[in-house]
Tab-separated table of C-alpha atoms in Angstrom:
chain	number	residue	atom	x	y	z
A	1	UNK	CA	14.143	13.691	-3.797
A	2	UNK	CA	14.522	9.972	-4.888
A	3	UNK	CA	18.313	8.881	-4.276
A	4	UNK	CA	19.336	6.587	-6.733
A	5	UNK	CA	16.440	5.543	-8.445
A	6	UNK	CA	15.869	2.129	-9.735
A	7	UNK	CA	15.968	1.549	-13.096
A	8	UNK	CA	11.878	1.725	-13.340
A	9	UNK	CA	9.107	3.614	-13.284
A	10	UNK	CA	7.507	1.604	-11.215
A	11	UNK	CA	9.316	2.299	-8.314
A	12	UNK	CA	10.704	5.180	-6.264
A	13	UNK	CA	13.972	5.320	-3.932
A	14	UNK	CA	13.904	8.660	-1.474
A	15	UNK	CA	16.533	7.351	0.801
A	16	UNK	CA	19.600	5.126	0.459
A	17	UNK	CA	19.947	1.618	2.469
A	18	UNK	CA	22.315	-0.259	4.166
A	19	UNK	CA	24.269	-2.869	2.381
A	20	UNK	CA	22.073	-6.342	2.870
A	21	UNK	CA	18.678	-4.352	4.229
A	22	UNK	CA	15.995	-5.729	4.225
A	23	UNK	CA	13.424	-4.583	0.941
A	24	UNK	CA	9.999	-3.616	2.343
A	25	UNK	CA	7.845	-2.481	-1.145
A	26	UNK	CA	5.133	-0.632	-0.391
A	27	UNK	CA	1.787	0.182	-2.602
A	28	UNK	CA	0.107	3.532	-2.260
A	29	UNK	CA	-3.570	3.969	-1.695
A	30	UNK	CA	-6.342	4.740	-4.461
A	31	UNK	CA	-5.667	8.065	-5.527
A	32	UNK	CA	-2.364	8.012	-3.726
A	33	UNK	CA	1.365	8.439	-5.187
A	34	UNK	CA	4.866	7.504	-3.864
A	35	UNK	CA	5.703	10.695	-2.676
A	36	UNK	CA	2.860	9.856	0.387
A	37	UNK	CA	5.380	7.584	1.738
A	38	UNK	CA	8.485	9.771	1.698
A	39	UNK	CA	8.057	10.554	5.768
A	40	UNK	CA	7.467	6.335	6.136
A	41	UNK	CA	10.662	5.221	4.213
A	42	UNK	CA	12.466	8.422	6.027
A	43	UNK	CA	11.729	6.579	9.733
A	44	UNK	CA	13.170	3.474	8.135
A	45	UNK	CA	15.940	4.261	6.524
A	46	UNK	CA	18.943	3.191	6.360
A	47	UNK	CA	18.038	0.011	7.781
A	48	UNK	CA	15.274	-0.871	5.348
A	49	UNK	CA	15.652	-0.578	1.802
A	50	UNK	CA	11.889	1.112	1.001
A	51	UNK	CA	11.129	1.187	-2.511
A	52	UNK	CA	7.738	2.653	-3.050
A	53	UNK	CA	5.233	1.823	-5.880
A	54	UNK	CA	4.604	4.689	-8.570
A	55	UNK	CA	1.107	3.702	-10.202
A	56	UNK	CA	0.705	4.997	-13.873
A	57	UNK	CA	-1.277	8.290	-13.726
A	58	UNK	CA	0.783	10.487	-11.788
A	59	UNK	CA	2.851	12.887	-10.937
A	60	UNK	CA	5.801	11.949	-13.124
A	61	UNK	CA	3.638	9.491	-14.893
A	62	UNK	CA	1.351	11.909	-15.235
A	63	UNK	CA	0.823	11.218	-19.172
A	64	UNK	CA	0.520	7.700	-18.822
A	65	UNK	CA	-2.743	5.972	-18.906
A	66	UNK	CA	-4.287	4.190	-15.711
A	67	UNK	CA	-5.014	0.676	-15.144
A	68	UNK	CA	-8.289	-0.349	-13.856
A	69	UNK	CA	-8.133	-3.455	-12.941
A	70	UNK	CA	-5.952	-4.660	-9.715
A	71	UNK	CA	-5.789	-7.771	-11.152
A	72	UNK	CA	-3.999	-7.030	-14.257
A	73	UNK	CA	-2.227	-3.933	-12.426
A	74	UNK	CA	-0.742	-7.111	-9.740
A	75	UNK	CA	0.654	-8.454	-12.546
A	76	UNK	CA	2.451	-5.930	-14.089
A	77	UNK	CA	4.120	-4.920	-10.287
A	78	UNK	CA	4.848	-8.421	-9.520
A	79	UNK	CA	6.842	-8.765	-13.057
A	80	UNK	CA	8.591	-5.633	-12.209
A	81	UNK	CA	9.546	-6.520	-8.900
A	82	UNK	CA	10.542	-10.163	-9.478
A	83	UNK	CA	14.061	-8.854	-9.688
A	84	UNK	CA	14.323	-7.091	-6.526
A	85	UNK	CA	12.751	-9.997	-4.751
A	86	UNK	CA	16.059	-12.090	-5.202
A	87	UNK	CA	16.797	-10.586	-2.116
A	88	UNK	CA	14.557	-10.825	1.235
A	89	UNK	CA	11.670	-8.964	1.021
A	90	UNK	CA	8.641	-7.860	2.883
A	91	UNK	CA	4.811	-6.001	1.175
A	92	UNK	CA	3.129	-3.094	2.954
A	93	UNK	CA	-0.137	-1.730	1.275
A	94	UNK	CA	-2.739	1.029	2.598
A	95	UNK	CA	-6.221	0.412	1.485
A	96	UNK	CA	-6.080	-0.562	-2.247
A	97	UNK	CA	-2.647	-0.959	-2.325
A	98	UNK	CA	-3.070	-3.656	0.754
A	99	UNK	CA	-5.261	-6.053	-1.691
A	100	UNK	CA	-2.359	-5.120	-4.030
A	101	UNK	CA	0.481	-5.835	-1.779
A	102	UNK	CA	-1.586	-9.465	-1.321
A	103	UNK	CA	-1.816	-10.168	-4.800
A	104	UNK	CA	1.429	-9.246	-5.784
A	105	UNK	CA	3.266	-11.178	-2.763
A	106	UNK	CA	0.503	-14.306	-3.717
A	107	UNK	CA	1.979	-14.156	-7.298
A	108	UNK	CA	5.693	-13.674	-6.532
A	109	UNK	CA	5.124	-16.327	-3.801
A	110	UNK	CA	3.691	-18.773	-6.900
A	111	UNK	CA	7.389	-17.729	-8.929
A	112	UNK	CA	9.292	-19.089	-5.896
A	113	UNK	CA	10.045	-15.547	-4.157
A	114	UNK	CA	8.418	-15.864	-0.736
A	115	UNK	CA	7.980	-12.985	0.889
A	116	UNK	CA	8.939	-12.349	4.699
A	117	UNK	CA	6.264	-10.475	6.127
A	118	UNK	CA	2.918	-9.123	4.721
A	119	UNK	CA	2.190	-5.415	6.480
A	120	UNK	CA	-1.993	-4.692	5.441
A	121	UNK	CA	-3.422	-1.089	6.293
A	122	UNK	CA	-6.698	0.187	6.345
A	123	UNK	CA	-8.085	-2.562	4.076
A	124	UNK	CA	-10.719	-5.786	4.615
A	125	UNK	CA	-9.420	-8.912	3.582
A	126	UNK	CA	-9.755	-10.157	-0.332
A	127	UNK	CA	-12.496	-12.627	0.700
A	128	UNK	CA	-14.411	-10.256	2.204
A	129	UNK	CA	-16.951	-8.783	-0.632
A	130	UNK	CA	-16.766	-4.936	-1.029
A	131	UNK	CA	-18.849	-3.781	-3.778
A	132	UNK	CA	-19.023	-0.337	-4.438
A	133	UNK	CA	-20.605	2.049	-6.978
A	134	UNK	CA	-19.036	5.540	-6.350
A	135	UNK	CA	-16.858	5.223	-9.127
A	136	UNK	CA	-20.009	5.279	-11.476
A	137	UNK	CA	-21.145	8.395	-9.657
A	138	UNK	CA	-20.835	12.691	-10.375
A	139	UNK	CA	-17.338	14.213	-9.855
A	140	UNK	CA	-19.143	15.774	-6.482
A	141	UNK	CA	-19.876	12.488	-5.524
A	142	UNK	CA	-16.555	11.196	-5.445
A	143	UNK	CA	-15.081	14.173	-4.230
A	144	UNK	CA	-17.476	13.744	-1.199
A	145	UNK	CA	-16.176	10.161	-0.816
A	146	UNK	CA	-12.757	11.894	-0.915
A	147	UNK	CA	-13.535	13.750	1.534
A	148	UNK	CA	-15.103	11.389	3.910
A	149	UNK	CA	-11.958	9.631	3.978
A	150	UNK	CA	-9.558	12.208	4.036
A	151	UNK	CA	-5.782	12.022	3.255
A	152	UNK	CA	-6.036	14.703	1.059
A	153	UNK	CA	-5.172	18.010	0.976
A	154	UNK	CA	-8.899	20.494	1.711
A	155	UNK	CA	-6.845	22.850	-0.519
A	156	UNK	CA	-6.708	20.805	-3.634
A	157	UNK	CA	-10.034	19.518	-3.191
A	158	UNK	CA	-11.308	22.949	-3.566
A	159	UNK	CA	-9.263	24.001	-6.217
A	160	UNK	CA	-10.521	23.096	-9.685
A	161	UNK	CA	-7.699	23.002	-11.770
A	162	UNK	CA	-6.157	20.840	-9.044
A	163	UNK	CA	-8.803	18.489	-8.793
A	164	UNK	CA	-8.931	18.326	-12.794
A	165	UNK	CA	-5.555	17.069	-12.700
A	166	UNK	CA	-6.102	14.669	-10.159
A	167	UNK	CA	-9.714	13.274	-10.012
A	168	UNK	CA	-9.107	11.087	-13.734
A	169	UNK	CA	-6.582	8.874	-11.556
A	170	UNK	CA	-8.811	8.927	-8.115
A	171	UNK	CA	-11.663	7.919	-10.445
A	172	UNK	CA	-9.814	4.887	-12.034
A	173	UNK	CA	-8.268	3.861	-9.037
A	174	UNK	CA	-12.087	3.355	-7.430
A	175	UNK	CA	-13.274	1.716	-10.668
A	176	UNK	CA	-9.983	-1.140	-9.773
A	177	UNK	CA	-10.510	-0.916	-6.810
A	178	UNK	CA	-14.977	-1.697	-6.040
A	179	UNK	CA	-14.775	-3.816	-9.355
A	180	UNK	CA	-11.767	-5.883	-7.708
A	181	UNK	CA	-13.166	-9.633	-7.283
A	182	UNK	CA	-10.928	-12.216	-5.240
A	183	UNK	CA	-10.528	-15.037	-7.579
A	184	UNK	CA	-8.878	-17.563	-4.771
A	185	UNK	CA	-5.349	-17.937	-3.772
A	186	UNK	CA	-3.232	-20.168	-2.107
A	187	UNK	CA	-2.282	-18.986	1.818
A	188	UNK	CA	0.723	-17.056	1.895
A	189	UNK	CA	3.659	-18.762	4.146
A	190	UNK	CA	4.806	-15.318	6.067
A	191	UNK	CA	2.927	-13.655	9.187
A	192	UNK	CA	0.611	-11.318	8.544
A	193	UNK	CA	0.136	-7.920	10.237
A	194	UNK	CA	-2.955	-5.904	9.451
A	195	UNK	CA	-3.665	-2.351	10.838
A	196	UNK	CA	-6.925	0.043	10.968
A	197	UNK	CA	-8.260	2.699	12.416
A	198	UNK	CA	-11.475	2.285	15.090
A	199	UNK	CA	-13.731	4.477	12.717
A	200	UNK	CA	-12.857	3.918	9.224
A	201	UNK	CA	-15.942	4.017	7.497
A	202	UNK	CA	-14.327	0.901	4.801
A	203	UNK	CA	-12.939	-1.317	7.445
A	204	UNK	CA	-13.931	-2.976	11.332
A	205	UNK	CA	-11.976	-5.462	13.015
A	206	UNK	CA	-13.733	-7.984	11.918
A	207	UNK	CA	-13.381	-7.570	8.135
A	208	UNK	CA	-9.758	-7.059	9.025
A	209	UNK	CA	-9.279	-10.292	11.280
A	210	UNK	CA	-10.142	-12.413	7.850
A	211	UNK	CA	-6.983	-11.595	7.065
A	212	UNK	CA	-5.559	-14.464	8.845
A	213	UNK	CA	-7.204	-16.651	6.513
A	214	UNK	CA	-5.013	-15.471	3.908
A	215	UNK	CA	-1.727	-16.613	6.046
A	216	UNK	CA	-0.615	-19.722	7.523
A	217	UNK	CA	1.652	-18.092	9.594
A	218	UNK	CA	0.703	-16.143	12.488
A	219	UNK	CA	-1.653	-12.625	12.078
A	220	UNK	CA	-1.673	-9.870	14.260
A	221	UNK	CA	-4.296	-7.151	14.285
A	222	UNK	CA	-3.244	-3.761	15.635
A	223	UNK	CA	-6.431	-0.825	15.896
A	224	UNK	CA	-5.400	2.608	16.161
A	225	UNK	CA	-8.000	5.791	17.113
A	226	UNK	CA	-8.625	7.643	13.801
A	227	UNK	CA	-10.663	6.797	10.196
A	228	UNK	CA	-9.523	5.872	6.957
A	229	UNK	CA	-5.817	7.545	7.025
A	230	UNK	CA	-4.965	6.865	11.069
A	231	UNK	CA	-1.356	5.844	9.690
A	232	UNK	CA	-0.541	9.891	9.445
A	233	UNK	CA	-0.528	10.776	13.186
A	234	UNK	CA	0.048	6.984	14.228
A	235	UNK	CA	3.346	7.012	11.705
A	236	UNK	CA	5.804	6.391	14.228
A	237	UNK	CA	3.664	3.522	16.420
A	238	UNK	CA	3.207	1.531	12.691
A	239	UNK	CA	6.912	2.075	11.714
A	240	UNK	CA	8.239	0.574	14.900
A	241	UNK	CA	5.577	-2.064	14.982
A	242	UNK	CA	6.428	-2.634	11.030
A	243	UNK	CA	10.325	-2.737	12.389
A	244	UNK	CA	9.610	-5.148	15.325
A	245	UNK	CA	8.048	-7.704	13.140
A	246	UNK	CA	10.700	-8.004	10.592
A	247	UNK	CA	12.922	-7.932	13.094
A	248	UNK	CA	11.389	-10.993	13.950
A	249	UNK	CA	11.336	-12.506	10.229
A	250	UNK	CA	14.931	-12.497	9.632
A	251	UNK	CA	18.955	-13.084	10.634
A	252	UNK	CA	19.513	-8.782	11.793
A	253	UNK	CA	18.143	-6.451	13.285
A	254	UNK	CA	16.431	-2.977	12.065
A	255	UNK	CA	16.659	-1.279	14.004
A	256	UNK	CA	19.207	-1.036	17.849
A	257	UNK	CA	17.649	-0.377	20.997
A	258	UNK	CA	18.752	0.804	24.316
């Protein structure tokens, strides 16, 4: 359960910080919620203060409508975040919510909050085109897609009154997400760490190494075995490598070892 939670819905507290942590916001997948995270900001905590994006659409903003188009949805986080970005600050984003986590660090960075560290997962870089159509297609369709992926449950994928609940917010999230066009930014001035798996149908190391075009700091590319969602049984290898690099970015440590 969410411990203490900021005065948003936008964002989601499951486990208290350390006076002067470092804030590391991160931004859920497409189709994804905060509640994904809860086992991420658990191997962080107290050390980090992890505050994860709730998108409109679900679970307790069930009732509220999507937003389906990252540009305007970038805008809306970064406002709601400019706040909690007086303090230091680090992004981490898995696949949509890595173009997210860019946009919304390129437009805080543009308001005069620069972020420490950018942390990109599973995702190509903004300037690399990916044009998509499955949004447009049958529910089966985009279940399929689902399930090529994976990251979600089999069970609720083959239970209907699940999947009614759920597939109007998968559905919008893939129209943001294959209509998203990268209209330009400035570099960011913070390193850049970008992770994927070594068979992820959406992503190869190349499409992931354009991320250092994005940075003027240093990039680092880190592949894992596994597809789209290798960050589940890699958790603990991306935490650490997550902790060693901002670490790295500012005046304490994360984390104390032997």
């Amino acid at each position: 359960m969410p411990v203490s939670p900021p005065a948003t819905p936008w964002l989601r507290r499951f486990h208290p910080a350390e006076p002067g942590a470092v804030c590391l916001f991160v931004l859920p997948h497409a189709g994804g919620n905060a509640s994904f995270f809860h086992p991420f900001s658990a191997r962080l905590a107290p050390r980090a203060e992890v505050l994860v994006v709730q998108y409109p659409g679900r679970q307790e903003r069930f009732h509220e409508p999507c937003v389906e188009d990252l540009h305007e949805l970038a805008d809306t986080i970064a406002a709601e975040l400019t706040g909690w970005a007086e303090e230091p600050f680090a992004l981490f984003g898995h696949s949509m919510g890595a173009t997210l986590a860019f946009e919304v660090g390129s437009r805080l960075h543009a308001a005069g909050a620069r972020p420490s560290a950018l942390f990109v997962s599973g995702r190509r870089a903004p300037s690399v085109p990916a044009p998509g159509s499955v949004h447009l297609a049958s529910d089966e369709k985009l279940i399929a897609d689902m399930k090529l992926l994976g990251g979600t449950d089999i069970r609720m994928l083959e239970n209907a009154e699940l999947l009614a609940a759920i597939l109007p917010a998968v559905r919008s999230d893939y129209v943001a997400t294959e209509t998203y066009r990268y209209r330009g930014a400035p570099p960011l001035d913070c390193p850049v760490t970008a992770f994927i798996g070594d068979v992820d149908p959406r992503v190869d190391a190349p499409m992931a190494r354009a991320w250092a075009t994005h940075t003027t700091e240093e990039f680092a590319l880190h592949v894992f075995d596994g597809g789209h969602f290798f960050l589940v049984p890699h958790l603990d290898a991306i935490v650490e490598t997550v902790a060693t690099a901002l670490d790295s970015t500012g005046d304490r440590k994360l984390f104390t070892r032997n």
